[in-house]
Amino acid sequence: IRGGTRVEYAIGREEIRYLVPRCVSAPKWQAIHDAIVAGLGEYYGGLFAALYTTMDLDDTTVIQTTKDYWLEQYPSLASLRKIYVCTSDITEGELSRLEEYVTKNTDYSFEQLDEDHAETGYVSTDKAPPLFKLAIEYTIDNHGLVVRCAAGNVRFDSSAFKLSNITFLPYAGAGNTNNEGYALIPDGSGSIVEFEDAKGTSFSSTDVVYGQDYTFSTIGGANKEVTRLPVFGVVEEEGKDTTSIELVTKVDENGDEYEALEEVTVHTTQRRGYMTYVEEGDALANITVQSGGSSHMFLQTYTSFNPRPKDSYLLSGGISAGTNAMWTVESKRKYTKFYKLRVFILDEEDASYVGMAKILREYLLETGVIVENNYEGDIPLFLETLGAMETTKRILGVPVDTMVALSAFDDTIDDVLGRLKDENVNNIVLKLTGWANGGMVSTVPNEVEVEDVLGGSSGFKDLVAYCKENGVGLFPDFDFVFAHDDKWFDGFDSDDYAKTIDDRNAIKKEYDPVYQAYKYSKLGVISANVMMNFYDKTYADYKKYDVGGIAVSTLGDFLNSDFNEDDPLNREDSKTLTVKLLDKIKQENEKVLISGGNAYTLKYADYILDVPLEDSMLRYSSASVPFLAMVLHGYIEYAGTALNLAGDYQHAVLKTLENGANPYFVIALDKTALLKNDAELSKYYSVRYSIWLQDIYNTYVTLNKALKDVRNSVITDHQFLDPDNNVVKVVYDNGITFYINYNLTDFNAIDGDSSFVIPAEDFIMLDASGNVVE
């Protein structure tokens, strides 16, 4: 084809029948047997004969009852007197082996097979063997190799077989663990698996691109960081000794020079690699890293796709006595577009995870996924305020449900924005959570009803006006992915839920660290079919406030299918609808804030929160690398998870610095003790603003001083300086360099001609001239 090659694959067996006589007269069987003996020898002739049963009416050692049974089964035996029949328990493997003996040593044909079976009256009962056909196109363009398969053209007998997944080129580019090198996998921020750590061990781990699909009844696996970029790659460095005979000058014992021929060995290394980016079908993709252990010496990374997902659930309700049966159902909706992988071949210079990030960044820039920005001034300080929540109070001894303010609008202006402005914090991005439609446990956005306890519409307008006057980015948040609450006449009904494969309302599952399993939450999953409708109704109210910015956090963080019978959606369908919605949101709002940062949302996001800044720290992972940050930095402003909710605050600050991220805090101004009484909201266990104010300011000043001058720069190098990968070096294209020490003790760093001490759990910064910045 134009630009490449199209390969048609037939996986399985084309011919239903095997070229093996299953029931044949004695003379013809003997002729085939003799030909096999002549071609291969007596041993193979014996193997051929062992798989046949002889039926001979003239054999005096056989009792008459057995002969009568033979005649009943094969009436033609009466005239033929002796036939050979394949044993009844013959396997497909044995048939395949017999066919090989026959085809390679005789001129036996299917026409002769039909004649022999007609002569003996044999009727085949063979079932059609598994056969899957598909075509893969391999083309080359300016960027490298493109591998594409039309999912709708995968052909097989769907009445007899089911297609679980398609795995593309699982050994292409596999790394030899006897050499130096590593595999890059997209676990969280990015993770590398060193060949040295994988050698001799057997493991396999699969990352679900864009995280869990919460319309599935069965969700398992470890609590892992989410894969935001569908990318993986391998780098390998192979050593080679070249020996030659050369004329060299030597000195004898008297000090005289002489020339002699000598064998000279020169050791050279070659570094190579590849990176694969999943461009189409990514929402249905899994990315696997696998080590062969004792089976083979390779570390492989590959992609597999699930064109028609299936789910299992328990049948409870009494159809079986004492047990619940597990039922597996396949989706009626299958993916029919393309699976497309773009493979970048890395040269010597770019054969590293830093080089991979550079190539992917340039490609995303060229294709318009990310765009150049010219950021000025200080880095942004991301703040998220918790709005209002419902609680129970006793009035004259009677329990009454009432709304209380956690962060009223006027308090946000005076105590948060005003105080930070007085301290010369001039770039604040403020996200409002729980500010309307029921507060922290809100109804599905269908309109905008600002909570009165926060200040109502007038208080919200004052906040909008203050933010515009003082350059604060304001982003009220709406959740179009999950239903927190469902009330009468709220515009949302049961049909708007995404459905599980057994037609139940889908409920989000959350990982419970106590039970180490996924358990149901109180959040219903909204179908992507209705998200646009809810946004349109909400925006009709929202636009009158002229805010300018909008937060749709969960649209960038979660992706779910929908198995409803009327209009089912696979994850690719949901992705298409989400992208369409984000495009409209971007057109109607000046700035958009999301969370997570799934690859398909990057084009529409101005700010991203909750970007993973490290990997899942799994056993086989050698090190966490800021691959995602190296792709995004300088083009999109982002932050990791809230620093005040981190288990190790200083470690989280250093990770923020290593990834070039911005500081982010979740705060509430009042009544924070009430949060611990709610199972869903108790995760906000450390958000009281009065306690965190000084830490917020100090951390912002530190990070702003370090990162202000690299806002428009890209990360050009990232290295580990110690064997445990706890000391890192980060270099930007304007020459600014950071040395970060995660150890609990000081580290004596030697880098080129420079040497210096990096304090424990701290960092040092060098300017473009190599001078330490105090």
PDB file of N, CA, C and O in Angstrom, residues 215 333 480-481 492 495-499 525-536 555 559-578 580-581:
ATOM      1  N   THR A 215     -18.285   1.301  35.262  1.00  0.00           N
ATOM      2  CA  THR A 215     -19.532   0.619  34.922  1.00  0.00           C
ATOM      3  C   THR A 215     -19.380  -0.891  35.015  1.00  0.00           C
ATOM      4  O   THR A 215     -20.352  -1.618  34.798  1.00  0.00           O
ATOM      5  N   ARG A 333     -22.050  -3.878  22.303  1.00  0.00           N
ATOM      6  CA  ARG A 333     -21.445  -2.803  21.526  1.00  0.00           C
ATOM      7  C   ARG A 333     -19.959  -3.082  21.330  1.00  0.00           C
ATOM      8  O   ARG A 333     -19.210  -3.217  22.288  1.00  0.00           O
ATOM      9  N   PHE A 480     -19.849  16.544  36.018  1.00  0.00           N
ATOM     10  CA  PHE A 480     -20.744  15.941  35.031  1.00  0.00           C
ATOM     11  C   PHE A 480     -20.487  14.445  34.859  1.00  0.00           C
ATOM     12  O   PHE A 480     -21.050  13.823  33.959  1.00  0.00           O
ATOM     13  N   VAL A 481     -19.646  13.862  35.707  1.00  0.00           N
ATOM     14  CA  VAL A 481     -19.297  12.442  35.589  1.00  0.00           C
ATOM     15  C   VAL A 481     -19.980  11.601  36.655  1.00  0.00           C
ATOM     16  O   VAL A 481     -20.430  10.482  36.382  1.00  0.00           O
ATOM     17  N   PHE A 492     -32.701  15.084  37.032  1.00  0.00           N
ATOM     18  CA  PHE A 492     -31.913  13.876  36.813  1.00  0.00           C
ATOM     19  C   PHE A 492     -32.735  12.674  37.250  1.00  0.00           C
ATOM     20  O   PHE A 492     -33.330  12.676  38.332  1.00  0.00           O
ATOM     21  N   ASP A 495     -32.761   6.990  34.245  1.00  0.00           N
ATOM     22  CA  ASP A 495     -32.324   6.727  32.871  1.00  0.00           C
ATOM     23  C   ASP A 495     -31.016   7.437  32.522  1.00  0.00           C
ATOM     24  O   ASP A 495     -30.372   7.094  31.528  1.00  0.00           O
ATOM     25  N   ASP A 496     -30.647   8.431  33.328  1.00  0.00           N
ATOM     26  CA  ASP A 496     -29.426   9.182  33.048  1.00  0.00           C
ATOM     27  C   ASP A 496     -28.173   8.510  33.619  1.00  0.00           C
ATOM     28  O   ASP A 496     -27.060   8.942  33.348  1.00  0.00           O
ATOM     29  N   TYR A 497     -28.377   7.482  34.424  1.00  0.00           N
ATOM     30  CA  TYR A 497     -27.235   6.721  34.919  1.00  0.00           C
ATOM     31  C   TYR A 497     -26.648   5.864  33.804  1.00  0.00           C
ATOM     32  O   TYR A 497     -27.383   5.333  32.950  1.00  0.00           O
ATOM     33  N   ALA A 498     -25.348   5.718  33.802  1.00  0.00           N
ATOM     34  CA  ALA A 498     -24.735   4.678  32.979  1.00  0.00           C
ATOM     35  C   ALA A 498     -25.119   3.323  33.576  1.00  0.00           C
ATOM     36  O   ALA A 498     -25.297   3.204  34.787  1.00  0.00           O
ATOM     37  N   LYS A 499     -25.253   2.335  32.725  1.00  0.00           N
ATOM     38  CA  LYS A 499     -25.692   1.021  33.173  1.00  0.00           C
ATOM     39  C   LYS A 499     -24.538   0.020  33.161  1.00  0.00           C
ATOM     40  O   LYS A 499     -23.645   0.085  32.316  1.00  0.00           O
ATOM     41  N   VAL A 525     -22.691   6.785  38.457  1.00  0.00           N
ATOM     42  CA  VAL A 525     -21.975   7.136  37.225  1.00  0.00           C
ATOM     43  C   VAL A 525     -22.962   7.694  36.207  1.00  0.00           C
ATOM     44  O   VAL A 525     -23.952   7.045  35.874  1.00  0.00           O
ATOM     45  N   ILE A 526     -22.703   8.905  35.743  1.00  0.00           N
ATOM     46  CA  ILE A 526     -23.569   9.558  34.758  1.00  0.00           C
ATOM     47  C   ILE A 526     -23.158   9.102  33.360  1.00  0.00           C
ATOM     48  O   ILE A 526     -21.971   9.049  33.030  1.00  0.00           O
ATOM     49  N   SER A 527     -24.135   8.789  32.523  1.00  0.00           N
ATOM     50  CA  SER A 527     -23.845   8.358  31.158  1.00  0.00           C
ATOM     51  C   SER A 527     -23.296   9.517  30.337  1.00  0.00           C
ATOM     52  O   SER A 527     -23.780  10.657  30.427  1.00  0.00           O
ATOM     53  N   ALA A 528     -22.289   9.221  29.525  1.00  0.00           N
ATOM     54  CA  ALA A 528     -21.740  10.245  28.637  1.00  0.00           C
ATOM     55  C   ALA A 528     -22.767  10.715  27.620  1.00  0.00           C
ATOM     56  O   ALA A 528     -22.626  11.803  27.045  1.00  0.00           O
ATOM     57  N   ASN A 529     -23.810   9.932  27.415  1.00  0.00           N
ATOM     58  CA  ASN A 529     -24.868  10.328  26.484  1.00  0.00           C
ATOM     59  C   ASN A 529     -25.589  11.595  26.921  1.00  0.00           C
ATOM     60  O   ASN A 529     -26.127  12.331  26.080  1.00  0.00           O
ATOM     61  N   VAL A 530     -25.646  11.869  28.227  1.00  0.00           N
ATOM     62  CA  VAL A 530     -26.455  12.987  28.726  1.00  0.00           C
ATOM     63  C   VAL A 530     -25.607  14.130  29.281  1.00  0.00           C
ATOM     64  O   VAL A 530     -26.150  15.142  29.715  1.00  0.00           O
ATOM     65  N   MET A 531     -24.286  13.997  29.283  1.00  0.00           N
ATOM     66  CA  MET A 531     -23.439  15.051  29.862  1.00  0.00           C
ATOM     67  C   MET A 531     -23.635  16.388  29.156  1.00  0.00           C
ATOM     68  O   MET A 531     -23.722  17.445  29.800  1.00  0.00           O
ATOM     69  N   MET A 532     -23.679  16.367  27.836  1.00  0.00           N
ATOM     70  CA  MET A 532     -23.828  17.609  27.080  1.00  0.00           C
ATOM     71  C   MET A 532     -25.133  18.304  27.432  1.00  0.00           C
ATOM     72  O   MET A 532     -25.183  19.538  27.582  1.00  0.00           O
ATOM     73  N   ASN A 533     -26.192  17.549  27.590  1.00  0.00           N
ATOM     74  CA  ASN A 533     -27.493  18.117  27.931  1.00  0.00           C
ATOM     75  C   ASN A 533     -27.439  18.829  29.280  1.00  0.00           C
ATOM     76  O   ASN A 533     -27.938  19.948  29.441  1.00  0.00           O
ATOM     77  N   PHE A 534     -26.807  18.196  30.280  1.00  0.00           N
ATOM     78  CA  PHE A 534     -26.707  18.819  31.598  1.00  0.00           C
ATOM     79  C   PHE A 534     -25.818  20.063  31.554  1.00  0.00           C
ATOM     80  O   PHE A 534     -26.099  21.062  32.225  1.00  0.00           O
ATOM     81  N   TYR A 535     -24.751  20.010  30.774  1.00  0.00           N
ATOM     82  CA  TYR A 535     -23.889  21.188  30.672  1.00  0.00           C
ATOM     83  C   TYR A 535     -24.642  22.352  30.049  1.00  0.00           C
ATOM     84  O   TYR A 535     -24.554  23.497  30.530  1.00  0.00           O
ATOM     85  N   ASP A 536     -25.380  22.110  28.956  1.00  0.00           N
ATOM     86  CA  ASP A 536     -26.100  23.193  28.287  1.00  0.00           C
ATOM     87  C   ASP A 536     -27.076  23.879  29.239  1.00  0.00           C
ATOM     88  O   ASP A 536     -27.192  25.118  29.263  1.00  0.00           O
ATOM     89  N   LEU A 555     -14.117  15.467  34.382  1.00  0.00           N
ATOM     90  CA  LEU A 555     -14.058  15.168  32.948  1.00  0.00           C
ATOM     91  C   LEU A 555     -12.633  14.841  32.503  1.00  0.00           C
ATOM     92  O   LEU A 555     -12.437  14.129  31.517  1.00  0.00           O
ATOM     93  N   LEU A 559     -13.164   8.046  32.916  1.00  0.00           N
ATOM     94  CA  LEU A 559     -13.772   7.687  31.639  1.00  0.00           C
ATOM     95  C   LEU A 559     -14.514   6.365  31.814  1.00  0.00           C
ATOM     96  O   LEU A 559     -13.907   5.351  32.172  1.00  0.00           O
ATOM     97  N   ASN A 560     -15.813   6.379  31.575  1.00  0.00           N
ATOM     98  CA  ASN A 560     -16.641   5.194  31.796  1.00  0.00           C
ATOM     99  C   ASN A 560     -17.453   4.866  30.548  1.00  0.00           C
ATOM    100  O   ASN A 560     -17.880   5.761  29.819  1.00  0.00           O
ATOM    101  N   SER A 561     -17.677   3.608  30.323  1.00  0.00           N
ATOM    102  CA  SER A 561     -18.554   3.173  29.242  1.00  0.00           C
ATOM    103  C   SER A 561     -19.998   3.163  29.744  1.00  0.00           C
ATOM    104  O   SER A 561     -20.292   3.597  30.864  1.00  0.00           O
ATOM    105  N   ASP A 562     -20.904   2.666  28.944  1.00  0.00           N
ATOM    106  CA  ASP A 562     -22.317   2.597  29.315  1.00  0.00           C
ATOM    107  C   ASP A 562     -22.920   1.409  28.581  1.00  0.00           C
ATOM    108  O   ASP A 562     -22.899   1.356  27.356  1.00  0.00           O
ATOM    109  N   PHE A 563     -23.456   0.450  29.336  1.00  0.00           N
ATOM    110  CA  PHE A 563     -23.968  -0.775  28.734  1.00  0.00           C
ATOM    111  C   PHE A 563     -25.493  -0.771  28.612  1.00  0.00           C
ATOM    112  O   PHE A 563     -26.097  -1.841  28.526  1.00  0.00           O
ATOM    113  N   ASN A 564     -26.112   0.413  28.610  1.00  0.00           N
ATOM    114  CA  ASN A 564     -27.576   0.415  28.479  1.00  0.00           C
ATOM    115  C   ASN A 564     -27.977  -0.135  27.118  1.00  0.00           C
ATOM    116  O   ASN A 564     -27.251  -0.010  26.129  1.00  0.00           O
ATOM    117  N   GLU A 565     -29.126  -0.746  27.065  1.00  0.00           N
ATOM    118  CA  GLU A 565     -29.537  -1.486  25.873  1.00  0.00           C
ATOM    119  C   GLU A 565     -29.920  -0.574  24.717  1.00  0.00           C
ATOM    120  O   GLU A 565     -29.776  -0.940  23.554  1.00  0.00           O
ATOM    121  N   ASP A 566     -30.436   0.627  25.003  1.00  0.00           N
ATOM    122  CA  ASP A 566     -30.931   1.495  23.940  1.00  0.00           C
ATOM    123  C   ASP A 566     -29.816   2.212  23.200  1.00  0.00           C
ATOM    124  O   ASP A 566     -29.861   2.355  21.980  1.00  0.00           O
ATOM    125  N   ASP A 567     -28.819   2.692  23.932  1.00  0.00           N
ATOM    126  CA  ASP A 567     -27.739   3.446  23.294  1.00  0.00           C
ATOM    127  C   ASP A 567     -26.425   3.145  24.007  1.00  0.00           C
ATOM    128  O   ASP A 567     -25.887   3.979  24.732  1.00  0.00           O
ATOM    129  N   PRO A 568     -25.895   1.956  23.833  1.00  0.00           N
ATOM    130  CA  PRO A 568     -24.676   1.576  24.559  1.00  0.00           C
ATOM    131  C   PRO A 568     -23.450   2.342  24.068  1.00  0.00           C
ATOM    132  O   PRO A 568     -23.385   2.762  22.912  1.00  0.00           O
ATOM    133  N   LEU A 569     -22.490   2.504  24.962  1.00  0.00           N
ATOM    134  CA  LEU A 569     -21.248   3.193  24.643  1.00  0.00           C
ATOM    135  C   LEU A 569     -20.069   2.364  25.128  1.00  0.00           C
ATOM    136  O   LEU A 569     -20.063   1.905  26.273  1.00  0.00           O
ATOM    137  N   ASN A 570     -19.087   2.147  24.256  1.00  0.00           N
ATOM    138  CA  ASN A 570     -17.823   1.638  24.771  1.00  0.00           C
ATOM    139  C   ASN A 570     -16.977   2.831  25.202  1.00  0.00           C
ATOM    140  O   ASN A 570     -17.380   3.988  25.039  1.00  0.00           O
ATOM    141  N   ARG A 571     -15.813   2.578  25.753  1.00  0.00           N
ATOM    142  CA  ARG A 571     -15.015   3.690  26.281  1.00  0.00           C
ATOM    143  C   ARG A 571     -14.568   4.660  25.192  1.00  0.00           C
ATOM    144  O   ARG A 571     -14.437   5.856  25.435  1.00  0.00           O
ATOM    145  N   GLU A 572     -14.346   4.158  23.998  1.00  0.00           N
ATOM    146  CA  GLU A 572     -13.978   5.050  22.902  1.00  0.00           C
ATOM    147  C   GLU A 572     -15.140   5.966  22.544  1.00  0.00           C
ATOM    148  O   GLU A 572     -14.942   7.143  22.239  1.00  0.00           O
ATOM    149  N   ASP A 573     -16.377   5.429  22.572  1.00  0.00           N
ATOM    150  CA  ASP A 573     -17.541   6.278  22.329  1.00  0.00           C
ATOM    151  C   ASP A 573     -17.653   7.362  23.391  1.00  0.00           C
ATOM    152  O   ASP A 573     -17.918   8.530  23.089  1.00  0.00           O
ATOM    153  N   SER A 574     -17.447   6.968  24.656  1.00  0.00           N
ATOM    154  CA  SER A 574     -17.517   7.944  25.753  1.00  0.00           C
ATOM    155  C   SER A 574     -16.416   8.981  25.618  1.00  0.00           C
ATOM    156  O   SER A 574     -16.623  10.168  25.909  1.00  0.00           O
ATOM    157  N   LYS A 575     -15.239   8.553  25.172  1.00  0.00           N
ATOM    158  CA  LYS A 575     -14.144   9.502  24.959  1.00  0.00           C
ATOM    159  C   LYS A 575     -14.512  10.525  23.894  1.00  0.00           C
ATOM    160  O   LYS A 575     -14.272  11.730  24.057  1.00  0.00           O
ATOM    161  N   THR A 576     -15.127  10.060  22.822  1.00  0.00           N
ATOM    162  CA  THR A 576     -15.538  10.961  21.742  1.00  0.00           C
ATOM    163  C   THR A 576     -16.538  11.996  22.252  1.00  0.00           C
ATOM    164  O   THR A 576     -16.433  13.195  21.943  1.00  0.00           O
ATOM    165  N   LEU A 577     -17.519  11.557  23.045  1.00  0.00           N
ATOM    166  CA  LEU A 577     -18.511  12.484  23.595  1.00  0.00           C
ATOM    167  C   LEU A 577     -17.886  13.440  24.596  1.00  0.00           C
ATOM    168  O   LEU A 577     -18.263  14.623  24.662  1.00  0.00           O
ATOM    169  N   THR A 578     -16.938  12.961  25.384  1.00  0.00           N
ATOM    170  CA  THR A 578     -16.252  13.828  26.350  1.00  0.00           C
ATOM    171  C   THR A 578     -15.447  14.896  25.642  1.00  0.00           C
ATOM    172  O   THR A 578     -15.447  16.071  26.042  1.00  0.00           O
ATOM    173  N   LYS A 580     -15.989  16.084  22.682  1.00  0.00           N
ATOM    174  CA  LYS A 580     -16.950  17.019  22.088  1.00  0.00           C
ATOM    175  C   LYS A 580     -17.455  18.013  23.138  1.00  0.00           C
ATOM    176  O   LYS A 580     -17.592  19.222  22.861  1.00  0.00           O
ATOM    177  N   LEU A 581     -17.723  17.516  24.332  1.00  0.00           N
ATOM    178  CA  LEU A 581     -18.194  18.389  25.410  1.00  0.00           C
ATOM    179  C   LEU A 581     -17.092  19.364  25.833  1.00  0.00           C
ATOM    180  O   LEU A 581     -17.340  20.563  26.013  1.00  0.00           O
TER     181      LEU A 581
END
